[in-house]
Short mmCIF file of C-alpha atoms (C1' of nucleotides) in Angstrom, two decimals:
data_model
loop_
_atom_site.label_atom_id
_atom_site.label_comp_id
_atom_site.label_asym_id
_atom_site.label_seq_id
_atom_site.Cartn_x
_atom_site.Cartn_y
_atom_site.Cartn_z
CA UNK A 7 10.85 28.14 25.60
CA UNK A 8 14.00 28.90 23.56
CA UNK A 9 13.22 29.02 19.60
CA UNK A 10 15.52 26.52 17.68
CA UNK A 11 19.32 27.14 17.89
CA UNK A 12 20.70 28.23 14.46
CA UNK A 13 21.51 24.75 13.88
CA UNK A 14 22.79 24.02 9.88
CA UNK A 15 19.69 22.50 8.49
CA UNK A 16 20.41 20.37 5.03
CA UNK A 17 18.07 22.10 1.94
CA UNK A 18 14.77 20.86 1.61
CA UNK A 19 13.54 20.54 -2.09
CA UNK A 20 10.33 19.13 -2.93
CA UNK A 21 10.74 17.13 -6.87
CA UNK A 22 7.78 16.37 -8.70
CA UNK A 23 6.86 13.12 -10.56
CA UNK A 24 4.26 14.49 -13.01
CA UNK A 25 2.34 11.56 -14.34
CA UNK A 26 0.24 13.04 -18.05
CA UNK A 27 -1.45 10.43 -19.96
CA UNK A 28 -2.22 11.34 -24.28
CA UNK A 29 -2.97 9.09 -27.05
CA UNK A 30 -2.62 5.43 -24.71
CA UNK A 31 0.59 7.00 -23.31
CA UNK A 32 1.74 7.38 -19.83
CA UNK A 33 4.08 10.16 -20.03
CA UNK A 34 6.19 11.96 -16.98
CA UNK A 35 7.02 15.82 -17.25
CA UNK A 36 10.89 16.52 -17.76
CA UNK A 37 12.90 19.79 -17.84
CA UNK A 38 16.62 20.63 -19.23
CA UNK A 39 18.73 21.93 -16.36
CA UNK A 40 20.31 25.56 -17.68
CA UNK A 41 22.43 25.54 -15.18
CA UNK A 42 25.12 23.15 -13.19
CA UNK A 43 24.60 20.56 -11.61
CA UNK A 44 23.20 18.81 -14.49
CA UNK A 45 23.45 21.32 -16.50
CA UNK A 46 21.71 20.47 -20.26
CA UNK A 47 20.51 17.11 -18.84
CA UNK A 48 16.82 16.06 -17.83
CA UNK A 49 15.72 15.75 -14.54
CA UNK A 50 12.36 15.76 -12.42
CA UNK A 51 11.22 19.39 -11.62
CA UNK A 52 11.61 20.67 -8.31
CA UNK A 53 12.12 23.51 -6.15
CA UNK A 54 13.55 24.38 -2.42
CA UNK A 55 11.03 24.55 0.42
CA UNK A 56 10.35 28.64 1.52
CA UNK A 57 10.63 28.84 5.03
CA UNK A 58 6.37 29.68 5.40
CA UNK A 59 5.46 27.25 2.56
CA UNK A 60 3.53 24.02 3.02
CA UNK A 61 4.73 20.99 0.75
CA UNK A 62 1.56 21.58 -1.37
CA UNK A 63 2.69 24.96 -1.86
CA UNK A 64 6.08 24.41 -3.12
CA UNK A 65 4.67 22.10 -4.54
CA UNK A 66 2.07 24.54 -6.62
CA UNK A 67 4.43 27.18 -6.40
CA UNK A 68 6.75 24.41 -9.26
CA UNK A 69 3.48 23.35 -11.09
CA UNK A 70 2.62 26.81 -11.59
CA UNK A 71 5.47 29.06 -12.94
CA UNK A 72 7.52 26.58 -14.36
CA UNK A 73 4.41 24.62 -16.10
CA UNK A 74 1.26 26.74 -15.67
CA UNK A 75 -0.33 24.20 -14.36
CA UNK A 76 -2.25 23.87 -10.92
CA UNK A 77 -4.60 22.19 -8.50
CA UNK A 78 -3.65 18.71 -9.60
CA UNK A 79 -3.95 15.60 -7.58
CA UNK A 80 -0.80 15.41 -5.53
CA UNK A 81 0.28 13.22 -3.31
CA UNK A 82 3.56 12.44 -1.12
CA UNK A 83 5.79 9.91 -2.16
CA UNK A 84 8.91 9.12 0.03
CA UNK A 85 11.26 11.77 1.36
CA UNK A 86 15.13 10.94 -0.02
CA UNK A 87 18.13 12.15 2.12
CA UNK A 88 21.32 9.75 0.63
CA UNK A 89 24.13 12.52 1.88
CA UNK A 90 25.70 12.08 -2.13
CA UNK A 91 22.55 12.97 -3.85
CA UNK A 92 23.35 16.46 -4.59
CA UNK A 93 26.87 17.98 -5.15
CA UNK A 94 25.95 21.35 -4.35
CA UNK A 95 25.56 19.94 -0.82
CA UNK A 96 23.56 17.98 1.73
CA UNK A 97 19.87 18.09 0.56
CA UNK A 98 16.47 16.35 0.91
CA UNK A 99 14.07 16.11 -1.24
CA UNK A 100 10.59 15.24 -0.88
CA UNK A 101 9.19 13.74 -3.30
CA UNK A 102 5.56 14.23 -4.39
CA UNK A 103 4.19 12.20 -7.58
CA UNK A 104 0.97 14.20 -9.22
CA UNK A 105 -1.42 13.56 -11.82
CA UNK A 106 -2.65 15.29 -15.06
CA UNK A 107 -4.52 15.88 -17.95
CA UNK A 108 -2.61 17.23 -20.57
CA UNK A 109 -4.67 18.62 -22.72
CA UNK A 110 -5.86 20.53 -20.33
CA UNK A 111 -2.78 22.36 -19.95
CA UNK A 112 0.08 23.35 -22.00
CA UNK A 113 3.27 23.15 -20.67
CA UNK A 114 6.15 26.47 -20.61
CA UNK A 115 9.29 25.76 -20.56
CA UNK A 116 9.65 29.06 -17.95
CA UNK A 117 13.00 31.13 -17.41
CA UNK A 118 14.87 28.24 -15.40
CA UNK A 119 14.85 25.29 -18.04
CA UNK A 120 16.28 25.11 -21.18
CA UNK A 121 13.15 23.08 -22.06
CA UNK A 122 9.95 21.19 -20.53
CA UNK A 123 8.91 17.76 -22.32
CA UNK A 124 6.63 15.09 -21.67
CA UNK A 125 8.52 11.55 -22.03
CA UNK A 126 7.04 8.49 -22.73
CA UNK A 127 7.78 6.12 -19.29
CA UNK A 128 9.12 3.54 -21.04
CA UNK A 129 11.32 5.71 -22.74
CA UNK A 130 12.95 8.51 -20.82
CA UNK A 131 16.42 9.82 -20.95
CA UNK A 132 19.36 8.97 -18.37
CA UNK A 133 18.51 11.68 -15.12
CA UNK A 134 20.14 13.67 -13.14
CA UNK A 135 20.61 13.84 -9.34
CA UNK A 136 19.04 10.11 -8.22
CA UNK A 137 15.93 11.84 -10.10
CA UNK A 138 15.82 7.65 -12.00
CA UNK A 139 15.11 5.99 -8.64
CA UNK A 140 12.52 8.92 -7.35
CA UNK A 141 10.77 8.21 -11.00
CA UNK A 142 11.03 4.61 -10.30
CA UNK A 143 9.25 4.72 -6.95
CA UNK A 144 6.84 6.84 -8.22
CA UNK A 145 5.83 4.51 -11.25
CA UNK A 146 5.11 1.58 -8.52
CA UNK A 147 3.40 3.54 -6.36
CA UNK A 148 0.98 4.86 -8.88
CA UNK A 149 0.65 0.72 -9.99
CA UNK A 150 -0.22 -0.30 -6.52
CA UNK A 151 -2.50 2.83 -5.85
CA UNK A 152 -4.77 2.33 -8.68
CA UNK A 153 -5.69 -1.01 -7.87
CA UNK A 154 -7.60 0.39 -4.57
CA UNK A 155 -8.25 4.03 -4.99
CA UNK A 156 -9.93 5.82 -8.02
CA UNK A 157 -6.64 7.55 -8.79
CA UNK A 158 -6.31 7.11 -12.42
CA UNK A 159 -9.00 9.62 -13.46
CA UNK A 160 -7.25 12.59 -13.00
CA UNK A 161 -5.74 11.32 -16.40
CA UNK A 162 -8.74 11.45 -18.20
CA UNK A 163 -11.61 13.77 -19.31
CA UNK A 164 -14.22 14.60 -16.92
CA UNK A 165 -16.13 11.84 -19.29
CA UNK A 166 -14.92 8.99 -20.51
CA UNK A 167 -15.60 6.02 -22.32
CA UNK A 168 -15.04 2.70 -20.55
CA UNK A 169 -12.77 1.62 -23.03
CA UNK A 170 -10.65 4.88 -22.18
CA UNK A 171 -10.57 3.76 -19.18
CA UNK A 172 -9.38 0.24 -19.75
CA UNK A 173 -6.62 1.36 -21.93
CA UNK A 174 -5.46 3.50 -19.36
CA UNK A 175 -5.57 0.87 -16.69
CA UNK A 176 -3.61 -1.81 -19.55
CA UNK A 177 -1.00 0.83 -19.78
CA UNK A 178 -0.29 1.61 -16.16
CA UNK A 179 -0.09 -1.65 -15.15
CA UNK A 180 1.59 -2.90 -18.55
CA UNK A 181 -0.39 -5.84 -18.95
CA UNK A 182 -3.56 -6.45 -20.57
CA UNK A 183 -6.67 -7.15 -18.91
CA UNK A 184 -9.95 -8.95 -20.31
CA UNK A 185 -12.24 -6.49 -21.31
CA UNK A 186 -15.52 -7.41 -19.58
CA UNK A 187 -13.94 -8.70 -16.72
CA UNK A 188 -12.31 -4.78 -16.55
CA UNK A 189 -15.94 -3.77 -16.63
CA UNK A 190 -18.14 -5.63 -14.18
CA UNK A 191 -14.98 -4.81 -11.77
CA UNK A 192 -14.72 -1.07 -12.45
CA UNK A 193 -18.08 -1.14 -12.07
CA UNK A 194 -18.72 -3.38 -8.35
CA UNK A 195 -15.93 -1.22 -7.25
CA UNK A 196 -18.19 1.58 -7.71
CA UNK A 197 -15.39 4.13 -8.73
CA UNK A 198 -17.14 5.68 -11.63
CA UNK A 199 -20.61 6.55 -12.27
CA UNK A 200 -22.63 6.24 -15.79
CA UNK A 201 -23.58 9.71 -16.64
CA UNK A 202 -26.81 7.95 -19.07
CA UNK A 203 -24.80 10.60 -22.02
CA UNK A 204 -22.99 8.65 -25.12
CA UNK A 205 -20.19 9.67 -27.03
CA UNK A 206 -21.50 11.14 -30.44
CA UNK A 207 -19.99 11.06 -33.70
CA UNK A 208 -17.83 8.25 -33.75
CA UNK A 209 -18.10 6.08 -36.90
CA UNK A 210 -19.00 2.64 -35.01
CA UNK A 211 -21.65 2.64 -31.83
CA UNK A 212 -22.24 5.13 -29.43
CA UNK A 213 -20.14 4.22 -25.95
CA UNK A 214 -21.58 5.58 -22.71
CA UNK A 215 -19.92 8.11 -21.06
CA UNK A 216 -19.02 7.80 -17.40
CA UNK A 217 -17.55 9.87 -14.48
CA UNK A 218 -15.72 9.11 -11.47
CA UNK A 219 -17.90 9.02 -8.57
CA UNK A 220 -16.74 11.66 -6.00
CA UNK A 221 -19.02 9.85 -3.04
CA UNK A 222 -16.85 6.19 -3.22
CA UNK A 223 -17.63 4.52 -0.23
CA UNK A 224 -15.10 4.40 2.00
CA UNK A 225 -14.36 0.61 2.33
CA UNK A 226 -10.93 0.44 1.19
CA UNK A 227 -11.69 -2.01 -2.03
CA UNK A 228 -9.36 -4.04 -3.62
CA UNK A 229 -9.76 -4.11 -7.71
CA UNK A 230 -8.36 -7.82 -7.90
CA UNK A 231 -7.06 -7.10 -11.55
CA UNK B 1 28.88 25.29 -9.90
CA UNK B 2 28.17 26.93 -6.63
CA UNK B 3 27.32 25.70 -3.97
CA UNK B 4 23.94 26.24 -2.13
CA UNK B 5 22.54 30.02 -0.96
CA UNK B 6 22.43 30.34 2.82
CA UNK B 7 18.84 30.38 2.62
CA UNK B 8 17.47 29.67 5.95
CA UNK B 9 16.03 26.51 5.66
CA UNK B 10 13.40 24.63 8.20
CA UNK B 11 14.99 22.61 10.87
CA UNK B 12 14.72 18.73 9.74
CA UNK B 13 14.02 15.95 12.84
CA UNK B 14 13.18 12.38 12.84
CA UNK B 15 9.82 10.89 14.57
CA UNK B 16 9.64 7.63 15.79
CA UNK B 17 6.76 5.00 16.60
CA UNK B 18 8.36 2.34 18.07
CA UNK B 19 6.22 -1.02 18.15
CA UNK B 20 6.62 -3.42 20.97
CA UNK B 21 4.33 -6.79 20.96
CA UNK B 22 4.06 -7.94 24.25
CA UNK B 23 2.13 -10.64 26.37
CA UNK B 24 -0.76 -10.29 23.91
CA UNK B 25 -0.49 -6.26 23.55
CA UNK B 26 0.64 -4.37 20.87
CA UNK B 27 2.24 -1.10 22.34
CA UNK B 28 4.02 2.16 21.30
CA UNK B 29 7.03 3.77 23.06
CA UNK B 30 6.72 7.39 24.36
CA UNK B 31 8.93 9.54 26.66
CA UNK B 32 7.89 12.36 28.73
CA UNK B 33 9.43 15.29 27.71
CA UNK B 34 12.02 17.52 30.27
CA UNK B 35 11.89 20.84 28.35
CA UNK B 36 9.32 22.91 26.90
CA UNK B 37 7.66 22.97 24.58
CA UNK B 38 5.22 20.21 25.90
CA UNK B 39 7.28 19.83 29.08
CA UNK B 40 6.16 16.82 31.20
CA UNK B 41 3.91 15.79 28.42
CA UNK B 42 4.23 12.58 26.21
CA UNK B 43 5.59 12.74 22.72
CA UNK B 44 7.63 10.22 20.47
CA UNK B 45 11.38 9.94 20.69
CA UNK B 46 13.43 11.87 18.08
CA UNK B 47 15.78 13.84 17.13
CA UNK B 48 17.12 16.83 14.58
CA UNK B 49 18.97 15.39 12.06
CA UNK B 50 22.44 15.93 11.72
CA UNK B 51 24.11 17.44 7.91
CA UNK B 52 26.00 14.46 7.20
CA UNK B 53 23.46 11.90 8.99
CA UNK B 54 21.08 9.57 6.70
CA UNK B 55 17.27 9.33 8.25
CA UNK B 56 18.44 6.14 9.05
CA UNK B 57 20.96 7.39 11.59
CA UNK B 58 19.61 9.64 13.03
CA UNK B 59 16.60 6.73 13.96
CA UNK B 60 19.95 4.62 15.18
CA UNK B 61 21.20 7.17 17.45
CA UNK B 62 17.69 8.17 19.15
CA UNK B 63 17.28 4.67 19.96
CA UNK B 64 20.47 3.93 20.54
CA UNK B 65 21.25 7.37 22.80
CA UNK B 66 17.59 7.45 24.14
CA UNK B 67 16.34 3.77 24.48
CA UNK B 68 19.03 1.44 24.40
CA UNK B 69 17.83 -0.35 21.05
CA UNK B 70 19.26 -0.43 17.78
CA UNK B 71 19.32 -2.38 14.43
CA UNK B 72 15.44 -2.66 14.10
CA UNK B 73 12.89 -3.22 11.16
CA UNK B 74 12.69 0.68 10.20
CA UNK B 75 10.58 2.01 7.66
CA UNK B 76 9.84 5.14 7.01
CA UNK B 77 6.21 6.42 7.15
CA UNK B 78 5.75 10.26 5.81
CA UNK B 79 6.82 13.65 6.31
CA UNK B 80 5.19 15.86 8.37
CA UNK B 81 4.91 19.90 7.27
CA UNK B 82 2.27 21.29 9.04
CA UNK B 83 3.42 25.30 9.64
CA UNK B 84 2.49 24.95 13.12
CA UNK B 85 3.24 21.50 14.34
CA UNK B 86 6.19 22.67 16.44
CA UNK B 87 5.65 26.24 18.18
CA UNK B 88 9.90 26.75 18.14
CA UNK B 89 9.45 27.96 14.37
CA UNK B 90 9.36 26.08 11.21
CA UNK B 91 10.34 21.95 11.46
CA UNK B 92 9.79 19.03 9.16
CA UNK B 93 9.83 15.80 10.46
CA UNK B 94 9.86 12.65 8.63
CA UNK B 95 8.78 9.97 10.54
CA UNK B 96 10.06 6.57 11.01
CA UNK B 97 8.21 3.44 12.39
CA UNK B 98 10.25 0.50 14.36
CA UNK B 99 9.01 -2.94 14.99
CA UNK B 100 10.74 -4.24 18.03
CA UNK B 101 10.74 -7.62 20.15
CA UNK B 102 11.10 -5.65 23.90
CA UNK B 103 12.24 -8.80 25.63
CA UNK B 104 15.07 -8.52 23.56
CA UNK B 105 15.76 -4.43 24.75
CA UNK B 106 15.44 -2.72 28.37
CA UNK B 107 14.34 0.65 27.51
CA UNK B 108 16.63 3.45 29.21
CA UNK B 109 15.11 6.63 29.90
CA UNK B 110 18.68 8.81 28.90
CA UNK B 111 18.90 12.34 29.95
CA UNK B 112 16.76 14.17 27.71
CA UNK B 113 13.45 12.43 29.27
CA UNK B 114 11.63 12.27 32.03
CA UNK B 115 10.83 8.75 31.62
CA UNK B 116 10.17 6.38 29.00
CA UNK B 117 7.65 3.89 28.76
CA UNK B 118 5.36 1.27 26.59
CA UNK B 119 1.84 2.37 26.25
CA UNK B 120 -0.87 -0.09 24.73
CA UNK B 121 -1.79 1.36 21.77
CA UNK B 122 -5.43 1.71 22.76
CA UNK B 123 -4.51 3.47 26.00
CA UNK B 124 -2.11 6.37 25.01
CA UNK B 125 -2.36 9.51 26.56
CA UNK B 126 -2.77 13.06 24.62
CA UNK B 127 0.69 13.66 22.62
CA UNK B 128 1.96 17.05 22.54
CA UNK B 129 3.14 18.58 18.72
CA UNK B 130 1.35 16.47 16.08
CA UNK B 131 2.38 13.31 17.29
CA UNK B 132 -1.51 11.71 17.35
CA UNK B 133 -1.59 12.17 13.78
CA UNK B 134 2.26 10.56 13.48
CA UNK B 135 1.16 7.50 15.53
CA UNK B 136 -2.38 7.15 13.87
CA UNK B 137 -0.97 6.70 10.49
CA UNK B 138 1.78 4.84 12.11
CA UNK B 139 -0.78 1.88 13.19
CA UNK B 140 -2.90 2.09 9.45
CA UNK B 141 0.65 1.71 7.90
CA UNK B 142 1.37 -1.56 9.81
CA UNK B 143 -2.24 -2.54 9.47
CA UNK B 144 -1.83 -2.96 5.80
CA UNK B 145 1.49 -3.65 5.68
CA UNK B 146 1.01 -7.10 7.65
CA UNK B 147 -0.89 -7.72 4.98
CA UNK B 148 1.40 -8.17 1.65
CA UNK B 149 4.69 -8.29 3.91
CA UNK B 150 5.65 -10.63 6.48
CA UNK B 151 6.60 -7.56 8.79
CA UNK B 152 5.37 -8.63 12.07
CA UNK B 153 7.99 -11.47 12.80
CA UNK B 154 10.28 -8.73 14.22
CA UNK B 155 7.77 -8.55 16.92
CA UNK B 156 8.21 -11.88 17.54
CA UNK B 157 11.16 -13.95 19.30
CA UNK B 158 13.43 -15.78 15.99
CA UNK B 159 11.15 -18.91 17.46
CA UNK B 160 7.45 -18.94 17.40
CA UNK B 161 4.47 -20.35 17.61
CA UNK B 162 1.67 -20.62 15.39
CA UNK B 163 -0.78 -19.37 18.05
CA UNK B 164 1.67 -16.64 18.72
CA UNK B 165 1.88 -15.47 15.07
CA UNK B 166 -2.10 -15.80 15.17
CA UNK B 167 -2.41 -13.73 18.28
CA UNK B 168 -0.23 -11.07 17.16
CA UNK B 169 -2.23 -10.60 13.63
CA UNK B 170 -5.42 -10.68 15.86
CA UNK B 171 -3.62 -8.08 18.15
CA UNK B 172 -2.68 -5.53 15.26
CA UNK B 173 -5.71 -5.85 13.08
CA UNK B 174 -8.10 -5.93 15.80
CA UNK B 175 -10.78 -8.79 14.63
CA UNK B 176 -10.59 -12.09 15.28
CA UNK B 177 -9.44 -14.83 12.64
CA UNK B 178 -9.99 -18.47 11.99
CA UNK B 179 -7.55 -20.30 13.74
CA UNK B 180 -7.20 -22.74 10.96
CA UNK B 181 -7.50 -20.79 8.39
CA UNK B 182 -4.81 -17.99 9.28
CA UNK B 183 -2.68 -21.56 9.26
CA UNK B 184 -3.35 -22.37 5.79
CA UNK B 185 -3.05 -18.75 4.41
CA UNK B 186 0.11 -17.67 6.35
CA UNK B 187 1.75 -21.07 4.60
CA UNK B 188 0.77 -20.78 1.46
CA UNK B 189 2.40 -17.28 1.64
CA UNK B 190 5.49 -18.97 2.68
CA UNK B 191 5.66 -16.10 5.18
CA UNK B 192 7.48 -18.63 7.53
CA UNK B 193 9.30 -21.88 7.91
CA UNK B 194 8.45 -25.17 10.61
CA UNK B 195 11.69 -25.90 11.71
CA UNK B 196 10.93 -29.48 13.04
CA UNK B 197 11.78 -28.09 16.23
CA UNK B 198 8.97 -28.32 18.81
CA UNK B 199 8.45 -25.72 22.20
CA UNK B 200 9.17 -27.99 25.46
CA UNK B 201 8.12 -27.95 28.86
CA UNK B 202 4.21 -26.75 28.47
CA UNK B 203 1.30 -28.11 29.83
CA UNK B 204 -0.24 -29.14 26.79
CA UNK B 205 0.59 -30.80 23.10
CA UNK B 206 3.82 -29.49 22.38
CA UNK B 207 3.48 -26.55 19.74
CA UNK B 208 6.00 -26.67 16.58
CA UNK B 209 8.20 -23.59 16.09
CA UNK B 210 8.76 -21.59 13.15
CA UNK B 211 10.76 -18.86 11.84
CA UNK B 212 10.53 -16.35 9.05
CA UNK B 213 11.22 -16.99 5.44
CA UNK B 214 14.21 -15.02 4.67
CA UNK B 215 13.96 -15.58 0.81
CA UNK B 216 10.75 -15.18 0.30
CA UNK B 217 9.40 -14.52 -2.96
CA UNK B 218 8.65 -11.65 -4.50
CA UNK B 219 5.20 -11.80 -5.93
CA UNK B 220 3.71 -9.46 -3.77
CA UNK B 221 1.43 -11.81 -1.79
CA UNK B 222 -1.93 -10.21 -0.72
CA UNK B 223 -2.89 -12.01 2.71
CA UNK B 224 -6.83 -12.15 2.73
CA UNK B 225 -8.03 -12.08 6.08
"C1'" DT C 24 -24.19 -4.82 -45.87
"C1'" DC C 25 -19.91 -4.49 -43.95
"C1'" DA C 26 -16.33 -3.21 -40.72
"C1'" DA C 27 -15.23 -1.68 -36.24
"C1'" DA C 28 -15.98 -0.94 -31.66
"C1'" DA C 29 -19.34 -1.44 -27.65
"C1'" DG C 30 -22.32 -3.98 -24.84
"C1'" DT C 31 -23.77 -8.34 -22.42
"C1'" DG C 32 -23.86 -13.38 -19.91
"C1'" DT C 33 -22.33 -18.11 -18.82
"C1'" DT C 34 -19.28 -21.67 -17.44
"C1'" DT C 35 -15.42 -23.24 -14.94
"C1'" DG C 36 -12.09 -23.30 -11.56
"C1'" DT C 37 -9.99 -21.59 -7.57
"C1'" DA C 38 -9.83 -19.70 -3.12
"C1'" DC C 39 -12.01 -18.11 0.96
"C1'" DT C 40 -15.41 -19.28 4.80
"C1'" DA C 41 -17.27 -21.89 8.18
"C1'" DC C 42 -17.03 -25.50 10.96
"C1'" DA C 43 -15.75 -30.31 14.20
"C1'" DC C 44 -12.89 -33.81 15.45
"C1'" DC C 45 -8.65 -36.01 16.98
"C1'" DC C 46 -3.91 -35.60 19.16
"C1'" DA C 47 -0.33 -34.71 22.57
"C1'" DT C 48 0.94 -33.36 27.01
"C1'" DG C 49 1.20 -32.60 32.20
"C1'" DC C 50 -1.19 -33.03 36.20
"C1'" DG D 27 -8.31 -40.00 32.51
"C1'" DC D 28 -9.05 -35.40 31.98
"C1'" DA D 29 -8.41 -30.67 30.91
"C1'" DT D 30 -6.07 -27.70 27.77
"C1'" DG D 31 -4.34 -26.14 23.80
"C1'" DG D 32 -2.41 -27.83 19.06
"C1'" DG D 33 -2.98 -29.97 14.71
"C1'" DT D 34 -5.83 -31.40 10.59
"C1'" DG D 35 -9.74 -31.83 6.77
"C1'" DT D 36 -14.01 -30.96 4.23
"C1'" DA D 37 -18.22 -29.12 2.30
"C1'" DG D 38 -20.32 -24.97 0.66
"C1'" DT D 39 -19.98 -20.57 -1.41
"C1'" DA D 40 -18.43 -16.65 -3.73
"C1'" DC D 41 -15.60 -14.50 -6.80
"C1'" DA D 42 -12.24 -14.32 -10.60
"C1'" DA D 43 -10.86 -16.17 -15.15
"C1'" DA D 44 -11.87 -17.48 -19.60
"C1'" DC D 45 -14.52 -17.00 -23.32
"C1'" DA D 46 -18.35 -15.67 -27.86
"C1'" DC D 47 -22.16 -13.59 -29.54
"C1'" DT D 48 -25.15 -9.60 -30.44
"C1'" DT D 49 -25.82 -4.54 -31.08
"C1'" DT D 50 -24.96 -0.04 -32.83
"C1'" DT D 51 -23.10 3.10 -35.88
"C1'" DG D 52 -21.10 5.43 -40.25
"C1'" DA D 53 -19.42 4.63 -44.55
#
DNA sequence: TCAAAAGTGTTTGTACTACACCCATGC
DNA sequence: GCATGGGTGTAGTACAAACACTTTTGA
């Protein structure tokens, strides 16, 4: 068995679509290219595939020195090869889209970025590379996913109010959903779990706290929102 | 702007799990390989991709070269970056899955194989790399993808049936539906068009043809069978 | 006692399920 | 005329949509 001839392989870069949600906003992570191509525009972060590395490790490996973040829900998107999409060269990048809680973190702009920002989805800048279209694919994908999997509470506290959570559904899917409809749903769909706790020192009543449920059953549900 | 490092970078293939629908059976394509690793054992076609191919090329040319297709429904499925899924060294493949009609193709085995051949999909052998894995998320893919997208008319001849089309979502979902009610739900999807036209020469009632709905509407329709 | 947000239940309509009969054709 | 498969309709049920009142809290 011969190893692999020393072919010319095209670069392998995994780019991150990181998702935060603050204050009823669904914000993506952006950083300011110091360097060509691109140079002093925004684009998705990213970095080239090590030879040992799993995805999940580049994909870390990105999270973690140029954002100190970590251990975040991740998950692969779509792997983009157009030949044009980087000048430097033929390159792929897999994309991965992943999901945080800001204020859990706090973002560092790191040695390689002129700076790191969170951006408002409905209001981020022109990118660089075909960094718009990854973004894109990653906004419908995390649409469709949150209507069967309990994906959205990565964005939130470890407990939350369900009117939290109905915002953040309302601002995902950019539409607005009847209240107690939301709940009796949420709640058949058994993605969350009422912890008994409340929420103190709020000036009107008391909301229940609740957490997601880690045992969901399996039984691929559909939320029919 | 420079242009890229020489890094090394892993060696980049395409996968594919090509879908045949056949006299009642739904079946995948495999080829028994020449050449170690996994000599004489059954894996999916592919190929390394070349530096100025898209995915999509590369998929042409290994059916093309290999079986003697081309210009299928291709979509592409995930990317594959287990360390250890190929023992020639590091390789990432992103895998592709093809929804073809065979009576349309006569598979050829080319040079590179031993032989190539349909297998029912609930009688393949043991796959050599990590091609299980490839060809079980393959099958959930199209499972749920029948679903919301009228994907399984490539399977089909341009002409068909309604008991075909009801066989064939039978076949790849693996329960049985309501005759009469897969009718009224795959209309109202406007999935497909009657063209008047009716199939001649049978034993029984005449059956009325139909063919797919080319502009069919956006809405993402959620088929609830 | 008032304002603001949280919690709860009912009615209505639509859509899925289950099911049985008639029709067309070739032998 | 009969066997075989193709076409059609309807009653019951379950779930989603629409909607309003009561409760809790702090000021």
């Amino acid at each position: 068995m011969k190893p692999f001839h020393s072919y010319q392989n095209p670069s392998l870069a995994v780019d991150l679509v990181v998702f935060g949600y603050h204050e009823n906003t669904l914000s993506v992570l952006l950083l300011n290219r110091k360097e060509e191509p691109f140079k002093d525009q925004w684009v998705l972060p990213g970095a080239f595939v090590q030879m040992q590395e799993t995805f999940q490790d580049s994909c870390s490996r990105v999270l973690q020195t140029k954002l100190g973040m970590d251990k975040l829900y991740l998950e692969q998107l779509y792997t983009f090869d157009a030949p044009e999409r980087d000048p430097r060269g033929r390159a792929i990048a897999v994309a991965y889209y992943a999901l945080v809680n800001p204020s859990k973190f706090e973002i560092v702009a790191g040695t390689m970025a002129n700076d790191v920002q969170w951006f408002d989805i409905h209001k981020i800048p022109a990118l660089g590379f075909d960094h718009k279209e990854i973004f894109t694919t990653a906004c419908q994908r995390l649409r469709s996913k949150i209507l069967y999997f309990p994906v959205g509470f990565e964005l939130l506290n470890d407990l939350f109010t369900m009117t939290e959570l109905h915002e953040l559904y309302e601002c995902i899917l950019g539409i607005s959903i009847d209240r107690r409809n939301f709940r009796r749903k949420i709640l058949d769909a058994e993605f969350i779990i009422n912890t008994g706790k409340k929420r103190e020192g709020l000036q009107n009543r008391h909301p229940e706290l609740y957490k997601f449920n880690q045992k969901l059953k399996q039984n691929n549900f559909q939320l029919n929102i």
